[in-house]
Amino acid sequence: MILILGGTSEARRLAGALGERAIVSLAGRTSDPVTVGTTRRGGFGGVDGLAAYLAEHQVTAVIDATHPFAAGMSRNAVEACMAAGVPLLRLTRPSWQDHPQAAGWRWVDSHDEAALAAAEQAHPVLLTVGRQHTQDYVPALGGHRVVARVTEAAGLALPDGWVLLSSRGPFTLDGERALFAAHGFGAMVTKDAGGPMTEAKLQVAAERGMQVIVVRRPALPPTREVSTVEAALLWAQEQA
Ligand code: NAP
């Protein structure tokens, strides 16, 4: 059996193609996740827990198709697969570093840095950094006008005056144009998530001449890596 570490559209496409050969693992952060194929939910319990899971379920290969910012899971996968002697492939969608507008963005290494940079920009600021990190922006932007867009808003307590939007991608150009025009954003903060599902905001920000602040991806330990679902499926076919 192939274990797909999921939570992304790429993982769903892999699961659809691999069918009964695969099981998808989700962290369980989203109450109503979009799922394809057989799914398990919840953490494994660190490196040792994942290594034990691989042995117990006779996993023959692991595809880490998690989000580029799910660094803890990706690091654990490298260690656990090495310990268990199970082949690992990381499927990483291409970064936005090569986006036509990338050279004009402000690239930062952390959410704290992004928050300080955003505080200097024209408001309102659109935050698209995920539910787990939205609150990191409160100390620097608490007194500013902010619109925070997250997939699921449950449990987020934000300052008065912040607008919380709960919506799940993919986002279209027309939809983003309407949203950006309605709020008159001065700046936007995003992670370098990569991929087409949330890319429209980058073009619309450029059309409106907005400052874009991009949080760089976390560094990960080296392992065999591909950037497309098709390449991951080819690798999966080679596994026992
Ligand atoms: P993370 O910080 O790297 O992971 C923290 C812990 O959560 C892991 O050590 C693991 O717990 C558990 N975990 C994470 N992904 C898991 C998975 N696919 N299956 C089982 N356990 C998992 O992860 P995260 O950034 O919170 O992301 C969580 C999930 O959301 C991932 O599946 C990711 O693909 C998806 N996602 C993340 C983002 C993002 O921006 N971070 C965006 C979209 C989707 P144990 O140590 O107990 O095993």
Tab-separated table of C-alpha atoms and ligand atoms in Angstrom:
chain	number	residue	atom	x	y	z
A	1	MET	CA	0.000	0.000	0.000
A	2	ILE	CA	1.141	3.525	-0.790
A	3	LEU	CA	0.683	6.180	1.885
A	4	ILE	CA	-0.038	9.659	0.548
A	5	LEU	CA	0.569	12.467	3.012
A	6	GLY	CA	-2.141	14.828	1.869
A	7	GLY	CA	-4.128	17.969	2.496
A	8	THR	CA	-3.583	19.325	-1.019
A	9	SER	CA	-5.246	19.141	-4.422
A	10	GLU	CA	-2.216	17.195	-5.698
A	11	ALA	CA	-2.787	14.525	-3.049
A	12	ARG	CA	-6.408	14.220	-4.113
A	13	ARG	CA	-5.384	13.774	-7.751
A	14	LEU	CA	-2.854	11.106	-6.748
A	15	ALA	CA	-5.459	9.305	-4.675
A	16	GLY	CA	-7.910	9.374	-7.556
A	17	ALA	CA	-5.358	7.852	-9.903
A	18	LEU	CA	-3.965	5.245	-7.499
A	19	GLY	CA	-7.369	4.073	-6.260
A	20	GLU	CA	-7.208	1.092	-3.907
A	21	ARG	CA	-3.402	1.030	-3.969
A	22	ALA	CA	-3.271	4.124	-1.764
A	23	ILE	CA	-4.473	5.628	1.483
A	24	VAL	CA	-4.458	9.395	2.070
A	25	SER	CA	-3.477	10.827	5.421
A	26	LEU	CA	-4.941	14.146	6.589
A	27	ALA	CA	-3.889	16.066	9.678
A	28	GLY	CA	-7.501	16.642	10.682
A	29	ARG	CA	-7.275	20.448	10.840
A	30	THR	CA	-10.316	20.990	8.575
A	31	SER	CA	-13.728	19.938	9.859
A	32	ASP	CA	-15.140	19.273	6.387
A	33	PRO	CA	-12.191	18.296	4.157
A	34	VAL	CA	-12.508	17.492	0.462
A	35	THR	CA	-11.444	13.850	0.253
A	36	VAL	CA	-10.795	11.321	-2.502
A	37	GLY	CA	-10.240	7.606	-1.886
A	38	THR	CA	-9.540	5.909	1.419
A	39	THR	CA	-8.584	8.420	4.078
A	40	ARG	CA	-7.200	8.360	7.615
A	41	ARG	CA	-7.131	11.458	9.833
A	42	GLY	CA	-4.934	12.790	12.630
A	43	GLY	CA	-1.245	12.971	13.509
A	44	PHE	CA	0.865	9.823	13.695
A	45	GLY	CA	2.644	10.831	16.896
A	46	GLY	CA	5.944	12.141	15.542
A	47	VAL	CA	8.675	10.226	13.728
A	48	ASP	CA	8.323	7.081	15.840
A	49	GLY	CA	4.557	7.041	15.398
A	50	LEU	CA	4.842	7.347	11.631
A	51	ALA	CA	7.535	4.651	11.456
A	52	ALA	CA	5.271	2.349	13.495
A	53	TYR	CA	2.313	3.120	11.202
A	54	LEU	CA	4.394	2.244	8.121
A	55	ALA	CA	5.300	-1.135	9.592
A	56	GLU	CA	1.857	-1.934	10.972
A	57	HIS	CA	0.079	-1.139	7.700
A	58	GLN	CA	2.741	-2.688	5.457
A	59	VAL	CA	3.288	0.558	3.614
A	60	THR	CA	5.557	-0.048	0.623
A	61	ALA	CA	6.077	3.590	-0.378
A	62	VAL	CA	5.238	7.080	0.850
A	63	ILE	CA	4.423	10.109	-1.258
A	64	ASP	CA	4.684	13.335	0.694
A	65	ALA	CA	2.176	15.517	-1.135
A	66	THR	CA	1.641	17.922	1.749
A	67	HIS	CA	1.558	21.688	1.348
A	68	PRO	CA	5.015	23.290	0.946
A	69	PHE	CA	4.553	24.940	4.374
A	70	ALA	CA	3.735	21.686	6.193
A	71	ALA	CA	7.409	21.399	7.128
A	72	GLY	CA	6.978	19.382	10.319
A	73	MET	CA	5.199	16.576	8.506
A	74	SER	CA	7.705	16.608	5.637
A	75	ARG	CA	10.689	16.448	8.017
A	76	ASN	CA	9.101	13.592	9.966
A	77	ALA	CA	8.460	11.718	6.730
A	78	VAL	CA	12.147	11.839	5.790
A	79	GLU	CA	13.249	10.506	9.190
A	80	ALA	CA	10.526	7.876	9.550
A	81	CYS	CA	10.938	6.492	6.030
A	82	MET	CA	14.692	6.260	6.522
A	83	ALA	CA	14.225	4.466	9.838
A	84	ALA	CA	11.625	2.076	8.403
A	85	GLY	CA	13.449	1.509	5.096
A	86	VAL	CA	10.427	2.666	3.085
A	87	PRO	CA	10.993	4.636	-0.153
A	88	LEU	CA	9.835	8.258	-0.005
A	89	LEU	CA	8.972	10.686	-2.766
A	90	ARG	CA	8.207	14.355	-2.133
A	91	LEU	CA	5.798	16.008	-4.533
A	92	THR	CA	6.412	19.747	-4.354
A	93	ARG	CA	4.426	22.108	-6.519
A	94	PRO	CA	6.590	24.767	-8.173
A	95	SER	CA	7.294	27.909	-6.195
A	96	TRP	CA	6.030	31.331	-7.253
A	97	GLN	CA	9.640	32.511	-7.395
A	98	ASP	CA	9.445	32.264	-11.192
A	99	HIS	CA	6.147	34.131	-11.448
A	100	PRO	CA	6.398	37.090	-13.880
A	101	GLN	CA	5.750	39.539	-11.013
A	102	ALA	CA	8.028	37.867	-8.444
A	103	ALA	CA	10.905	40.323	-8.755
A	104	GLY	CA	8.599	43.169	-7.696
A	105	TRP	CA	7.433	41.483	-4.503
A	106	ARG	CA	8.993	41.820	-1.086
A	107	TRP	CA	10.260	38.373	-0.055
A	108	VAL	CA	10.608	37.678	3.684
A	109	ASP	CA	11.668	34.677	5.771
A	110	SER	CA	9.017	34.691	8.484
A	111	HIS	CA	5.514	35.788	9.375
A	112	ASP	CA	6.942	38.225	11.952
A	113	GLU	CA	8.971	39.904	9.236
A	114	ALA	CA	5.962	39.932	6.919
A	115	ALA	CA	3.796	41.559	9.607
A	116	LEU	CA	6.308	44.360	10.199
A	117	ALA	CA	6.612	44.926	6.453
A	118	ALA	CA	2.831	44.997	6.037
A	119	ALA	CA	2.448	47.594	8.793
A	120	GLU	CA	4.433	50.037	6.609
A	121	GLN	CA	2.152	49.565	3.590
A	122	ALA	CA	-1.076	51.225	2.502
A	123	HIS	CA	-4.195	49.703	4.050
A	124	PRO	CA	-6.369	47.749	4.148
A	125	VAL	CA	-4.044	44.769	4.035
A	126	LEU	CA	-5.247	41.436	2.679
A	127	LEU	CA	-3.832	38.543	4.709
A	128	THR	CA	-3.848	35.155	2.977
A	129	VAL	CA	-1.426	33.296	5.234
A	130	GLY	CA	-3.638	30.498	6.559
A	131	ARG	CA	-5.613	30.189	9.771
A	132	GLN	CA	-2.646	28.953	11.825
A	133	HIS	CA	-0.628	32.105	11.142
A	134	THR	CA	-3.238	34.858	10.895
A	135	GLN	CA	-2.923	35.648	14.590
A	136	ASP	CA	0.846	36.168	14.226
A	137	TYR	CA	-0.059	39.439	12.496
A	138	VAL	CA	-2.103	40.896	15.363
A	139	PRO	CA	0.817	42.504	17.293
A	140	ALA	CA	2.004	44.488	14.254
A	141	LEU	CA	-1.337	45.073	12.527
A	142	GLY	CA	-3.808	45.089	15.451
A	143	GLY	CA	-4.665	48.756	14.955
A	144	HIS	CA	-4.756	48.607	11.166
A	145	ARG	CA	-7.505	47.767	8.727
A	146	VAL	CA	-7.035	44.135	7.742
A	147	VAL	CA	-9.031	41.590	5.774
A	148	ALA	CA	-7.999	38.032	6.652
A	149	ARG	CA	-9.050	35.268	4.290
A	150	VAL	CA	-8.903	31.701	5.602
A	151	THR	CA	-10.381	28.362	4.553
A	152	GLU	CA	-12.022	27.837	7.898
A	153	ALA	CA	-12.512	30.619	10.440
A	154	ALA	CA	-13.491	28.525	13.487
A	155	GLY	CA	-11.522	29.417	16.595
A	156	LEU	CA	-9.981	32.628	15.246
A	157	ALA	CA	-10.297	35.603	17.577
A	158	LEU	CA	-9.227	38.743	15.737
A	159	PRO	CA	-9.179	42.463	16.613
A	160	ASP	CA	-12.263	44.647	16.173
A	161	GLY	CA	-12.126	46.213	12.766
A	162	TRP	CA	-10.534	43.203	11.084
A	163	VAL	CA	-12.733	41.533	8.499
A	164	LEU	CA	-12.630	37.745	8.426
A	165	LEU	CA	-13.493	36.022	5.154
A	166	SER	CA	-13.960	32.277	5.106
A	167	SER	CA	-13.671	30.755	1.645
A	168	ARG	CA	-12.001	27.815	-0.031
A	169	GLY	CA	-10.147	28.051	-3.347
A	170	PRO	CA	-9.747	27.746	-6.224
A	171	PHE	CA	-10.154	31.492	-6.693
A	172	THR	CA	-10.895	32.965	-10.120
A	173	LEU	CA	-9.543	36.145	-11.666
A	174	ASP	CA	-13.022	37.652	-11.852
A	175	GLY	CA	-13.764	36.759	-8.250
A	176	GLU	CA	-10.481	38.223	-7.032
A	177	ARG	CA	-10.970	41.394	-9.101
A	178	ALA	CA	-14.378	41.914	-7.499
A	179	LEU	CA	-13.055	41.272	-3.981
A	180	PHE	CA	-10.005	43.506	-4.360
A	181	ALA	CA	-12.106	46.328	-5.847
A	182	ALA	CA	-14.721	46.063	-3.097
A	183	HIS	CA	-12.131	46.429	-0.321
A	184	GLY	CA	-9.602	48.670	-2.088
A	185	PHE	CA	-6.637	46.738	-0.707
A	186	GLY	CA	-3.334	48.583	-0.470
A	187	ALA	CA	-1.168	45.529	0.161
A	188	MET	CA	-1.332	41.747	0.395
A	189	VAL	CA	0.592	39.138	2.361
A	190	THR	CA	0.833	35.583	1.103
A	191	LYS	CA	2.960	32.499	1.568
A	192	ASP	CA	4.841	31.116	-1.426
A	193	ALA	CA	2.239	28.377	-1.714
A	194	GLY	CA	2.728	27.998	-5.473
A	195	GLY	CA	0.220	26.372	-7.798
A	196	PRO	CA	-2.742	27.641	-9.786
A	197	MET	CA	-5.521	27.350	-7.165
A	198	THR	CA	-4.675	30.607	-5.391
A	199	GLU	CA	-2.573	32.288	-8.077
A	200	ALA	CA	-5.210	34.726	-9.401
A	201	LYS	CA	-4.630	37.101	-6.471
A	202	LEU	CA	-1.074	37.691	-7.671
A	203	GLN	CA	-2.194	38.961	-11.057
A	204	VAL	CA	-4.956	41.103	-9.582
A	205	ALA	CA	-2.525	42.637	-7.079
A	206	ALA	CA	-0.256	43.520	-10.015
A	207	GLU	CA	-3.149	45.025	-11.966
A	208	ARG	CA	-3.937	47.249	-8.988
A	209	GLY	CA	-0.308	48.198	-8.311
A	210	MET	CA	-0.408	46.735	-4.800
A	211	GLN	CA	2.613	45.892	-2.669
A	212	VAL	CA	2.878	42.099	-2.279
A	213	ILE	CA	4.758	40.548	0.630
A	214	VAL	CA	5.650	36.877	0.187
A	215	VAL	CA	6.811	34.542	2.947
A	216	ARG	CA	9.479	32.170	1.617
A	217	ARG	CA	9.053	28.425	1.950
A	218	PRO	CA	10.667	26.631	4.888
A	219	ALA	CA	13.820	24.650	4.160
A	220	LEU	CA	13.378	20.876	4.078
A	221	PRO	CA	15.876	18.009	4.275
A	222	PRO	CA	16.799	16.657	0.855
A	223	THR	CA	14.939	13.661	-0.500
A	224	ARG	CA	13.845	12.408	-3.907
A	225	GLU	CA	11.541	15.104	-5.261
A	226	VAL	CA	9.248	15.744	-8.231
A	227	SER	CA	7.045	18.720	-9.086
A	228	THR	CA	4.107	17.159	-10.937
A	229	VAL	CA	1.412	14.628	-10.146
A	230	GLU	CA	2.270	12.796	-13.376
A	231	ALA	CA	5.895	12.303	-12.289
A	232	ALA	CA	4.747	11.083	-8.882
A	233	LEU	CA	2.433	8.548	-10.537
A	234	LEU	CA	5.299	7.239	-12.671
A	235	TRP	CA	7.364	6.755	-9.521
A	236	ALA	CA	4.431	5.045	-7.799
A	237	GLN	CA	4.177	2.571	-10.676
A	238	GLU	CA	7.805	1.573	-10.086
A	239	GLN	CA	7.143	0.745	-6.423
A	240	ALA	CA	6.198	-2.738	-5.284
B	1	NAP	P1	2.850	20.582	9.970
B	1	NAP	O1	2.981	21.805	10.813
B	1	NAP	O2	3.962	20.219	9.089
B	1	NAP	O3	2.540	19.310	10.840
B	1	NAP	C1	2.429	19.322	12.259
B	1	NAP	C2	1.941	17.960	12.673
B	1	NAP	O4	0.616	17.731	12.184
B	1	NAP	C3	2.758	16.820	12.092
B	1	NAP	O5	3.944	16.585	12.843
B	1	NAP	C4	1.761	15.695	12.169
B	1	NAP	O6	1.584	15.273	13.505
B	1	NAP	C5	0.477	16.373	11.777
B	1	NAP	N1	0.255	16.321	10.324
B	1	NAP	C6	0.515	17.271	9.398
B	1	NAP	N2	0.129	16.863	8.183
B	1	NAP	C7	-0.363	15.619	8.346
B	1	NAP	C8	-0.941	14.673	7.464
B	1	NAP	N3	-1.087	14.944	6.136
B	1	NAP	N4	-1.356	13.479	7.982
B	1	NAP	C9	-1.234	13.215	9.301
B	1	NAP	N5	-0.697	14.087	10.198
B	1	NAP	C10	-0.297	15.263	9.711
B	1	NAP	O7	1.507	20.677	9.105
B	1	NAP	P2	0.527	21.900	8.840
B	1	NAP	O8	1.281	22.998	8.181
B	1	NAP	O9	-0.245	22.160	10.081
B	1	NAP	O10	-0.425	21.249	7.748
B	1	NAP	C11	-1.384	20.300	8.144
B	1	NAP	C12	-2.064	19.744	6.924
B	1	NAP	O11	-2.698	20.789	6.198
B	1	NAP	C13	-1.143	19.046	5.938
B	1	NAP	O12	-1.800	17.883	5.501
B	1	NAP	C14	-0.974	20.041	4.813
B	1	NAP	O13	-0.772	19.417	3.556
B	1	NAP	C15	-2.285	20.793	4.854
B	1	NAP	N6	-2.163	22.189	4.446
B	1	NAP	C16	-1.263	22.986	5.047
B	1	NAP	C17	-1.137	24.309	4.640
B	1	NAP	C18	-0.122	25.213	5.255
B	1	NAP	O14	-0.025	26.376	4.823
B	1	NAP	N7	0.662	24.778	6.228
B	1	NAP	C19	-1.957	24.785	3.598
B	1	NAP	C20	-2.887	23.928	2.997
B	1	NAP	C21	-2.978	22.624	3.427
B	1	NAP	P3	2.365	14.017	14.125
B	1	NAP	O15	3.747	14.525	14.430
B	1	NAP	O16	1.563	13.663	15.328
B	1	NAP	O17	2.385	12.936	13.080
